[in-house]
Coordinates of C-alpha atoms in Angstrom, one line a residue:
Chain A
M9 CA 132.6 118.0 82.5
K10 CA 129.1 118.3 83.7
E11 CA 127.0 121.3 82.8
T12 CA 128.3 124.2 84.9
K13 CA 124.9 124.9 86.2
S14 CA 124.6 121.4 87.7
Y15 CA 127.4 122.2 90.1
L16 CA 125.2 124.8 91.8
S17 CA 123.6 124.1 95.2
K18 CA 119.9 123.3 94.8
T19 CA 119.0 125.9 97.4
V20 CA 120.8 128.6 95.6
E21 CA 119.5 127.5 92.2
E22 CA 115.9 127.6 93.5
L23 CA 116.5 131.1 95.1
K24 CA 114.6 133.8 93.2
P25 CA 116.7 136.8 92.3
S26 CA 115.5 140.0 93.9
G27 CA 112.7 141.7 91.9
I28 CA 114.5 145.0 92.7
R29 CA 117.2 144.0 90.3
R30 CA 115.0 144.0 87.3
F31 CA 114.0 147.6 88.0
F32 CA 117.5 148.6 88.6
D33 CA 118.4 147.2 85.1
L34 CA 115.4 148.9 83.6
A35 CA 116.3 152.3 85.1
A36 CA 120.1 152.1 84.8
G37 CA 120.3 153.2 81.2
M38 CA 117.9 156.1 81.4
E39 CA 118.7 159.7 82.0
G40 CA 116.9 162.3 84.0
V41 CA 115.3 159.7 86.3
I42 CA 114.0 160.9 89.6
S43 CA 114.7 158.0 91.9
L44 CA 112.3 157.2 94.7
G45 CA 113.5 153.7 94.5
V46 CA 116.4 153.9 96.9
G47 CA 116.5 152.4 100.3
E48 CA 119.1 154.8 101.7
P49 CA 119.5 158.4 102.8
D50 CA 120.3 161.1 100.3
F51 CA 122.5 162.7 102.8
I52 CA 126.2 162.0 102.7
T53 CA 127.8 160.6 105.9
P54 CA 128.4 163.6 108.3
W55 CA 131.8 165.2 107.6
S56 CA 133.1 164.6 111.2
V57 CA 132.6 160.9 110.6
R58 CA 134.3 160.9 107.3
E59 CA 137.2 162.9 108.8
A60 CA 137.6 160.3 111.6
A61 CA 137.9 157.5 109.0
I62 CA 140.5 159.5 107.1
L63 CA 142.4 160.1 110.3
S64 CA 142.3 156.4 111.1
L65 CA 143.9 155.7 107.8
E66 CA 146.5 158.4 108.2
Q67 CA 147.4 156.9 111.6
G68 CA 147.8 153.5 110.0
Y69 CA 144.9 151.6 111.5
T70 CA 144.8 149.2 108.6
S71 CA 144.9 145.9 110.4
Y72 CA 142.3 143.5 111.7
T73 CA 140.4 144.3 114.8
A74 CA 139.1 141.8 117.3
N75 CA 136.5 139.5 115.7
A76 CA 133.6 141.0 117.6
G77 CA 134.9 144.5 116.7
L78 CA 137.0 147.2 118.4
M79 CA 136.3 147.1 122.1
E80 CA 136.0 150.9 122.2
L81 CA 133.3 150.7 119.6
R82 CA 131.4 147.9 121.4
E83 CA 131.6 149.9 124.6
E84 CA 130.2 152.9 122.8
I85 CA 127.4 150.8 121.3
A86 CA 126.5 149.5 124.8
D87 CA 126.4 153.0 126.1
Y88 CA 124.2 154.1 123.1
M89 CA 121.8 151.1 123.6
Q90 CA 121.5 152.0 127.3
K91 CA 121.0 155.7 126.8
S92 CA 118.8 155.6 123.7
F93 CA 116.7 152.5 124.3
G94 CA 117.2 151.6 128.0
V95 CA 118.7 148.2 127.3
S96 CA 122.0 147.0 128.9
Y97 CA 124.3 144.8 126.9
S98 CA 127.8 143.6 127.9
P99 CA 130.3 144.9 125.3
Q100 CA 132.5 141.9 126.1
S101 CA 130.0 139.1 125.5
E102 CA 126.7 140.4 124.0
I103 CA 127.7 142.7 121.1
V104 CA 129.1 141.7 117.8
V105 CA 130.1 144.3 115.2
T106 CA 129.2 143.1 111.7
V107 CA 129.5 144.0 108.0
G108 CA 126.2 145.8 107.9
A109 CA 122.9 144.7 109.3
S110 CA 122.7 142.4 106.3
Q111 CA 125.5 140.2 107.6
A112 CA 124.0 140.5 111.1
L113 CA 120.8 139.0 109.7
D114 CA 122.6 136.2 107.9
I115 CA 124.7 135.0 110.9
S116 CA 121.8 135.4 113.3
L117 CA 119.7 133.0 111.2
R118 CA 122.6 130.6 110.6
A119 CA 123.3 130.5 114.3
I120 CA 119.9 129.6 115.4
L121 CA 118.2 127.6 112.6
D122 CA 118.3 123.9 112.0
S123 CA 116.9 122.3 108.8
G124 CA 113.1 122.6 108.8
D125 CA 112.8 125.2 111.6
E126 CA 110.1 127.6 110.8
V127 CA 110.6 131.4 110.8
I128 CA 107.7 133.8 110.8
V129 CA 108.2 136.7 108.5
V130 CA 105.8 139.6 108.7
E131 CA 105.2 140.9 105.2
P132 CA 105.4 143.2 103.3
S133 CA 109.0 142.7 104.3
F134 CA 112.6 143.6 103.5
V135 CA 113.6 141.5 100.4
S136 CA 116.4 139.6 102.2
Y137 CA 114.5 137.9 105.1
V138 CA 112.9 135.1 103.1
P139 CA 116.0 134.1 101.1
L140 CA 118.3 134.4 104.1
V141 CA 116.0 132.0 106.1
T142 CA 116.0 129.6 103.2
L143 CA 119.8 129.8 102.9
A144 CA 120.1 129.0 106.6
G145 CA 118.0 125.9 106.1
G146 CA 114.9 127.3 107.7
V147 CA 111.4 127.5 106.3
P148 CA 109.9 131.0 106.0
V149 CA 106.3 131.3 107.0
Q150 CA 105.0 134.6 105.6
V151 CA 102.2 136.3 107.4
Q152 CA 100.4 139.0 105.4
T153 CA 99.4 142.2 106.9
L154 CA 96.6 144.4 105.6
K155 CA 96.6 148.1 104.6
E156 CA 93.4 148.5 106.6
N157 CA 95.4 147.8 109.7
G158 CA 98.2 150.1 108.6
F159 CA 100.3 147.0 107.8
K160 CA 100.5 146.1 111.4
I161 CA 100.5 142.4 112.4
L162 CA 97.6 141.4 114.6
P163 CA 98.3 139.1 117.6
E164 CA 95.8 136.5 116.3
Q165 CA 97.4 136.4 112.9
L166 CA 100.7 135.8 114.5
E167 CA 99.3 133.0 116.8
N168 CA 97.6 131.3 113.8
A169 CA 100.9 131.1 112.0
I170 CA 102.8 129.4 114.9
T171 CA 103.4 125.6 114.7
S172 CA 105.5 123.2 116.8
R173 CA 108.4 123.9 114.4
T174 CA 108.3 127.7 114.8
K175 CA 111.5 129.0 116.3
V176 CA 111.7 132.7 115.6
I177 CA 109.6 135.7 114.5
I178 CA 111.3 138.4 112.4
L179 CA 110.1 141.9 113.1
C180 CA 111.1 145.1 111.5
S181 CA 109.8 148.3 113.0
P182 CA 109.8 150.9 111.5
N183 CA 109.3 148.7 108.5
N184 CA 110.9 148.6 105.1
P185 CA 108.8 149.0 102.8
T186 CA 105.7 150.3 104.6
G187 CA 107.3 152.7 107.1
T188 CA 104.9 151.2 109.7
M189 CA 106.0 151.5 113.3
L190 CA 104.7 149.3 116.1
S191 CA 103.8 151.0 119.4
G192 CA 104.9 149.8 122.8
D193 CA 101.5 148.2 123.4
E194 CA 101.6 146.4 120.0
L195 CA 105.1 145.1 120.8
N196 CA 103.9 144.0 124.2
A197 CA 101.2 141.9 122.6
I198 CA 103.8 140.2 120.4
A199 CA 106.1 139.8 123.5
K200 CA 103.3 137.8 125.3
I201 CA 102.9 135.5 122.3
A202 CA 106.7 135.0 122.1
E203 CA 106.7 134.1 125.8
R204 CA 103.7 131.8 125.5
Y205 CA 105.2 129.8 122.7
D206 CA 108.7 130.1 123.8
L207 CA 110.0 131.8 120.6
L208 CA 112.9 134.0 119.8
V209 CA 112.3 137.4 118.2
L210 CA 114.8 138.7 115.6
S211 CA 114.1 142.5 115.9
D212 CA 115.5 144.4 112.9
E213 CA 115.9 147.9 114.4
I214 CA 117.9 149.5 111.7
Y215 CA 115.4 152.3 111.4
A216 CA 115.1 153.0 115.1
E217 CA 116.7 156.4 114.7
L218 CA 114.0 157.5 112.3
A219 CA 110.8 157.4 114.3
Y220 CA 108.9 160.6 113.7
D221 CA 105.8 160.9 115.8
D222 CA 106.1 158.5 118.7
E223 CA 109.0 157.5 120.9
Y224 CA 110.7 154.4 119.8
T225 CA 110.5 151.3 121.8
S226 CA 113.1 148.6 121.4
F227 CA 111.7 145.1 121.5
A228 CA 114.5 144.1 123.9
A229 CA 113.4 146.8 126.3
I230 CA 110.0 145.1 126.9
G231 CA 109.7 143.1 130.1
E232 CA 111.7 140.0 130.0
M233 CA 112.2 140.1 126.2
K234 CA 115.9 140.9 126.2
K235 CA 116.7 137.2 126.8
R236 CA 114.7 136.1 123.8
T237 CA 115.6 139.0 121.4
I238 CA 118.3 139.2 118.8
L239 CA 118.5 142.9 118.1
I240 CA 120.0 143.9 114.8
S241 CA 120.9 147.4 114.0
G242 CA 123.6 149.5 112.3
F243 CA 124.8 152.8 111.0
S244 CA 123.5 152.8 107.5
K245 CA 120.1 154.4 107.8
G246 CA 120.2 156.7 110.8
F247 CA 123.8 157.9 110.3
A248 CA 123.7 157.9 106.5
M249 CA 126.5 155.3 106.3
T250 CA 125.1 152.7 103.9
G251 CA 128.4 152.3 101.9
W252 CA 130.5 151.7 105.1
R253 CA 128.7 148.4 105.7
L254 CA 128.7 148.6 109.4
G255 CA 126.1 147.0 111.6
F256 CA 125.9 145.2 115.0
I257 CA 124.0 142.5 116.8
C258 CA 123.0 142.7 120.5
A259 CA 121.9 139.3 121.8
P260 CA 122.1 137.1 124.9
E261 CA 125.7 135.8 125.4
E262 CA 125.1 132.2 124.2
I263 CA 123.6 133.4 120.9
S264 CA 126.1 136.2 120.4
Q265 CA 129.0 133.8 120.9
A266 CA 127.5 131.3 118.5
M267 CA 127.2 134.1 115.9
L268 CA 130.7 135.2 116.6
K269 CA 131.9 131.7 115.6
I270 CA 130.3 132.0 112.2
H271 CA 131.5 135.6 111.9
Q272 CA 135.1 134.8 112.8
Y273 CA 135.3 132.0 110.2
A274 CA 133.4 133.8 107.4
M275 CA 134.3 137.4 107.9
M276 CA 137.1 137.8 110.5
C277 CA 135.9 141.3 111.4
A278 CA 134.2 144.3 110.0
P279 CA 136.4 146.8 108.1
T280 CA 138.6 148.7 110.5
M281 CA 138.2 152.2 109.0
A282 CA 134.4 151.8 109.0
Q283 CA 134.6 150.8 112.7
F284 CA 136.5 154.0 113.5
A285 CA 133.9 156.0 111.5
A286 CA 131.1 154.3 113.5
L287 CA 132.9 155.2 116.7
E288 CA 132.9 158.8 115.8
A289 CA 129.3 158.7 114.6
L290 CA 128.2 157.5 118.0
K291 CA 130.4 160.1 119.8
T292 CA 129.6 163.2 117.8
G293 CA 127.1 162.3 115.1
R294 CA 123.8 162.5 117.1
S295 CA 123.0 166.1 116.2
D296 CA 123.5 165.3 112.5
V297 CA 121.0 162.4 112.9
E298 CA 118.5 164.8 114.5
D299 CA 118.9 167.3 111.6
M300 CA 118.4 164.6 109.0
K301 CA 115.4 163.2 110.9
K302 CA 113.8 166.6 110.9
S303 CA 114.3 166.9 107.2
Y304 CA 112.9 163.5 106.5
K305 CA 109.8 164.2 108.6
R306 CA 109.0 167.4 106.7
R307 CA 109.5 165.6 103.4
R308 CA 107.3 162.7 104.6
N309 CA 104.5 165.1 105.5
Y310 CA 104.7 166.8 102.2
F311 CA 105.0 163.7 100.1
V312 CA 102.3 161.5 101.8
Q313 CA 99.8 164.4 101.8
S314 CA 100.5 165.0 98.1
L315 CA 100.1 161.3 97.3
N316 CA 96.7 161.3 99.1
E317 CA 95.6 164.3 97.1
L318 CA 96.4 162.4 93.9
G319 CA 94.2 159.6 95.0
L320 CA 97.1 157.3 95.8
T321 CA 95.9 156.6 99.3
C322 CA 98.7 156.2 101.7
H323 CA 98.8 155.7 105.5
M324 CA 101.1 158.0 107.4
P325 CA 104.3 156.0 108.0
G326 CA 105.6 156.4 111.6
G327 CA 109.2 155.9 110.7
A328 CA 111.9 155.0 108.2
F329 CA 111.8 156.9 104.9
Y330 CA 109.3 155.0 102.8
A331 CA 105.8 155.8 101.7
F332 CA 103.7 152.8 100.6
P333 CA 100.8 154.2 98.7
S334 CA 98.0 152.2 97.2
I335 CA 98.0 152.4 93.4
E336 CA 94.7 150.5 93.0
S337 CA 92.9 153.7 91.8
T338 CA 94.9 153.4 88.6
G339 CA 93.7 149.8 87.9
L340 CA 97.3 148.8 87.3
T341 CA 99.2 146.1 89.0
S342 CA 102.2 147.3 91.0
E343 CA 104.6 146.0 88.5
E344 CA 102.7 147.7 85.6
F345 CA 102.5 150.9 87.6
A346 CA 106.2 151.0 88.4
E347 CA 107.3 150.1 84.9
K348 CA 104.9 152.6 83.1
L349 CA 105.8 155.4 85.6
L350 CA 109.5 154.8 84.9
L351 CA 109.2 154.7 81.1
E352 CA 106.6 157.5 80.7
E353 CA 107.5 159.9 83.5
K354 CA 111.0 158.8 84.5
V355 CA 110.2 158.4 88.1
A356 CA 111.6 155.2 89.7
V357 CA 109.6 153.5 92.4
V358 CA 109.6 149.9 93.6
P359 CA 106.6 147.6 93.0
G360 CA 105.1 146.5 96.3
N361 CA 104.8 142.8 95.3
I362 CA 108.6 142.5 95.5
F363 CA 108.1 142.7 99.3
G364 CA 105.6 139.9 99.4
E365 CA 102.2 139.2 98.1
S366 CA 100.5 141.6 100.5
G367 CA 102.5 144.4 98.9
E368 CA 100.6 144.0 95.6
G369 CA 98.5 147.1 94.8
H370 CA 101.2 149.3 96.3
V371 CA 104.5 150.8 95.4
R372 CA 107.4 151.7 97.7
C373 CA 108.5 155.3 97.3
S374 CA 111.5 156.5 99.2
Y375 CA 111.3 160.2 100.2
A376 CA 115.0 160.3 101.1
T377 CA 115.4 162.7 98.2
S378 CA 115.6 166.5 98.1
M379 CA 112.5 168.6 98.4
E380 CA 113.0 170.0 94.9
L381 CA 113.1 166.5 93.5
L382 CA 110.1 165.4 95.5
Q383 CA 108.1 168.4 94.2
E384 CA 109.1 167.4 90.7
A385 CA 108.3 163.8 91.3
I386 CA 104.8 164.7 92.6
K387 CA 104.2 166.8 89.4
R388 CA 105.2 163.8 87.2
I389 CA 103.2 161.3 89.2
S390 CA 100.2 163.6 89.1
H391 CA 100.5 163.8 85.3
F392 CA 100.8 160.0 85.2
V393 CA 97.7 159.4 87.3
K394 CA 95.7 161.7 85.0
Q395 CA 96.9 159.8 82.0
N396 CA 96.0 156.5 83.6
P397 CA 92.5 156.8 85.0
K398 CA 91.0 153.4 85.9
A399 CA 89.4 151.8 82.9
Chain B
M11 CA 128.0 182.5 81.9
K12 CA 125.7 185.2 80.5
L13 CA 122.2 185.6 81.9
T14 CA 119.4 187.6 80.4
E15 CA 118.3 190.8 82.2
K16 CA 115.0 189.0 83.1
Q17 CA 116.9 186.2 84.7
I18 CA 119.0 188.6 86.7
E19 CA 115.9 190.4 87.7
V20 CA 114.4 187.2 89.0
L21 CA 117.6 186.4 90.9
E22 CA 117.5 189.8 92.5
I23 CA 113.8 189.3 93.5
L24 CA 114.6 186.0 95.0
E25 CA 117.6 187.3 96.8
N26 CA 115.6 190.1 98.4
N27 CA 112.0 189.0 98.6
S28 CA 111.0 185.4 98.5
A29 CA 112.1 181.9 98.9
R30 CA 111.3 179.5 96.1
I31 CA 109.0 177.1 97.9
P32 CA 105.3 177.7 97.6
V33 CA 103.2 178.4 100.7
E34 CA 101.2 175.3 99.8
D35 CA 104.2 173.1 100.1
I36 CA 105.4 174.7 103.3
A37 CA 101.9 174.0 104.6
K38 CA 102.2 170.3 103.7
M39 CA 105.7 170.0 105.2
A40 CA 104.6 171.6 108.4
Q41 CA 101.2 169.7 108.4
L42 CA 99.3 173.0 108.6
S43 CA 96.5 174.4 106.4
V44 CA 97.5 176.9 103.8
A45 CA 95.6 179.6 105.7
E46 CA 97.4 178.7 108.9
T47 CA 100.7 178.8 107.2
E48 CA 100.0 182.2 105.7
T49 CA 98.9 183.6 109.1
T50 CA 102.0 182.1 110.7
L51 CA 104.3 183.7 108.1
D52 CA 102.5 187.1 108.6
K53 CA 102.8 186.9 112.3
L54 CA 106.5 186.0 112.2
E55 CA 107.1 188.9 109.9
E56 CA 105.1 191.2 112.1
M57 CA 107.2 190.1 115.1
K58 CA 110.3 190.7 113.0
V59 CA 111.5 187.1 113.7
L60 CA 111.2 186.4 110.0
V61 CA 113.3 189.4 108.8
R62 CA 113.6 188.5 105.1
F63 CA 113.3 185.6 102.7
N64 CA 116.7 185.3 101.2
S65 CA 118.4 183.4 98.4
V66 CA 122.1 182.7 98.3
I67 CA 123.4 183.6 94.9
D68 CA 126.8 182.9 93.6
W69 CA 127.2 186.2 91.7
S70 CA 130.8 185.4 90.8
K71 CA 129.3 183.2 88.0
V72 CA 127.3 185.9 86.4
D73 CA 129.2 188.1 83.9
G74 CA 129.2 191.7 84.8
H75 CA 127.9 191.0 88.3
E76 CA 131.0 189.6 90.0
G77 CA 131.4 192.5 92.4
V78 CA 133.9 192.8 95.2
T79 CA 133.4 192.0 98.9
A80 CA 135.8 193.3 101.6
M81 CA 135.9 192.7 105.3
I82 CA 137.1 195.7 107.2
D83 CA 138.5 195.6 110.7
V84 CA 137.7 199.0 112.2
K85 CA 139.1 200.4 115.4
V86 CA 136.9 203.1 116.9
A87 CA 136.8 205.4 120.0
P88 CA 133.6 204.6 121.9
K89 CA 131.6 207.5 123.1
R90 CA 130.3 208.0 126.7
G91 CA 126.6 207.0 127.0
V92 CA 126.2 205.4 123.6
G93 CA 129.3 203.2 123.5
F94 CA 129.8 201.7 120.1
D95 CA 126.2 201.9 119.0
E96 CA 126.3 205.4 117.6
V97 CA 129.3 204.8 115.3
A98 CA 128.0 201.4 114.3
Q99 CA 124.7 203.0 113.3
R100 CA 126.5 205.6 111.2
I101 CA 128.4 202.9 109.5
Y102 CA 125.5 200.4 108.9
R103 CA 123.3 203.0 107.2
F104 CA 125.5 203.2 104.2
K105 CA 124.0 201.0 101.5
E106 CA 127.4 199.5 100.6
V107 CA 127.6 197.9 104.0
R108 CA 126.2 194.4 104.2
S109 CA 127.0 193.5 107.8
V110 CA 128.4 195.2 110.9
Y111 CA 129.5 193.2 114.0
L112 CA 130.9 194.4 117.3
M113 CA 133.9 192.2 118.0
S114 CA 136.1 191.2 120.9
G115 CA 139.9 191.2 120.3
A116 CA 142.2 193.3 118.2
Y117 CA 139.6 195.6 116.7
D118 CA 136.1 196.8 117.5
L119 CA 133.8 196.6 114.5
S120 CA 133.9 194.1 111.6
V121 CA 132.3 195.7 108.6
I122 CA 131.5 193.8 105.4
I123 CA 131.3 195.9 102.3
E124 CA 130.1 195.0 98.8
G125 CA 130.9 197.1 95.8
R126 CA 131.0 196.8 92.1
S127 CA 134.8 197.2 91.9
M128 CA 137.8 197.3 94.1
N129 CA 138.0 201.0 93.3
E130 CA 134.5 201.6 94.6
V131 CA 135.3 199.8 97.9
A132 CA 138.6 201.6 98.2
R133 CA 136.8 204.9 97.8
F134 CA 134.2 204.0 100.3
V135 CA 136.8 203.2 102.9
S136 CA 139.0 206.2 102.3
E137 CA 136.3 208.8 101.9
K138 CA 133.4 207.6 104.0
L139 CA 134.5 205.1 106.6
S140 CA 138.0 206.5 107.6
T141 CA 136.8 210.0 107.8
L142 CA 134.2 209.3 110.5
D143 CA 135.1 211.1 113.7
S144 CA 135.2 208.0 115.9
V145 CA 137.1 205.8 113.5
L146 CA 140.8 205.4 114.6
S147 CA 141.9 203.0 112.0
T148 CA 140.8 200.5 109.3
T149 CA 142.3 197.4 107.8
T150 CA 140.7 196.2 104.6
H151 CA 140.7 192.5 103.5
F152 CA 139.3 191.7 100.1
I153 CA 137.6 188.4 99.7
L154 CA 139.3 186.5 96.9
K155 CA 136.9 183.5 96.7
K156 CA 133.8 182.4 98.5
Y157 CA 133.8 178.7 99.4
K158 CA 130.9 178.7 101.8
H159 CA 128.5 181.5 102.6
D160 CA 125.7 181.5 105.1
G161 CA 125.9 177.7 105.4
T162 CA 125.8 177.1 101.7
I163 CA 128.8 175.5 100.0
F164 CA 129.5 177.0 96.6
E165 CA 130.7 174.8 93.7
Q166 CA 129.7 171.7 95.5
N167 CA 129.3 168.6 93.4
E168 CA 125.9 167.6 94.6
D169 CA 125.2 164.8 92.1
D170 CA 123.3 162.0 93.7
K171 CA 125.8 159.2 93.8
R172 CA 123.2 156.5 94.7
I173 CA 122.2 153.8 92.3
V174 CA 118.7 154.3 91.0
V175 CA 117.0 151.4 92.8
S176 CA 118.3 149.7 96.0
P177 CA 116.9 147.5 98.7

């Protein structure tokens, strides 16, 4: 027999494991760690939603649903998209319910990419974009944003990255890890470029519910963009439902149906009880979302101002629940900072370089943690910063 | 569990006077200056919108401070001109009384009493409450266990179940 390793696909073998995993391993054995390293709400799924899932089990809804998801859920999603973001989608042909936004991303890319097609990824970016593009046979083209611009992509940067092979731009606003939210005008500028170069835009709107200062604009709601937008969203972040793994895609019919082909062969359908939970979330969970959002906003204000007072300069993130402070004042690299902070003060943050080269010099801190823990984390970070003045 | 007198004193201060969060942190959360926050708090208090800073304490866990809470349904004869207000006032002025509500339905006033022992509550009901002129009848319900109080769930396992680092 050959060496086991030699059976692996070259693409997978060359794929780098997520840098987040190393920090998970490092922190896993430690006690008393305050974690600012989590990309998920600290709230538990609202009880009414959990109740609905329990009821669905009691009533025996334990079989498959339609591949694209329960029709009732798709109708509710269509209604939600219309009322919240002003975009109309057909529940019959333009919405696919997926196993989290992660699967939505995967099948979106697999449905549109041919070998060698280029995909523009605006970084710092969510850790999955680049590997998923590669796995789908595409070529990721990373465009770095600057902290001076609040980690916003400039139209000229975008245009410079476009080649004849470019097929799609991946956008995430509000962004993981920077919390940066693009305004309607900024999205408009990107829309014009997408039109000029005839590109698709994969708009990851998983944090749309968590926009704190300005009204949220969905990319699909801009001008004629609906026809060239693959909109990805889900219930994980806004509705505090990460473990349910329930997401959805809204896209023009031809693209949705192509994704559905992959989805039906690879996944059949999303878990039924999670779909019932999601249905309840849309029907009655909006006030819970509002409460959670208020709480995140207050914590953001507290946390970001406190970081700035410590000399860890941080722009005010417009959405999501991440602060992305600069740690350059300490003279440490982001990996060194995160590792030392964890070992010396037991505060877990994620090094910025994991999200792309432009994240170097920063760390991602999630403020989806109780105020008491945030206050304690600030105390510990303050102590750490004093112990580590720049040499 | 056994707490020291000092600890109990701190709990009592918290229960009656202040919340734990420093004004500086309130200021940051609300994106105000500290001075603004203080002025706002003062103003709210002056307007009696902010009535009291309260802490919810599960006294059942503290030896010697378990106490007894009873909810008493009271039927009263309202008086011309003052309705239920006069008798309600006579009742809520007793220090044992934590809350008084005018109710619709089978009885008129819902009175919540806290005492050190069942005996103390019983004595209050029989000697003070029932003997008031307007009071026609009382039905006393002792609270056996508090699951949730003022929006706070007691005995909730609030451990963070999330893994330490996630995407």
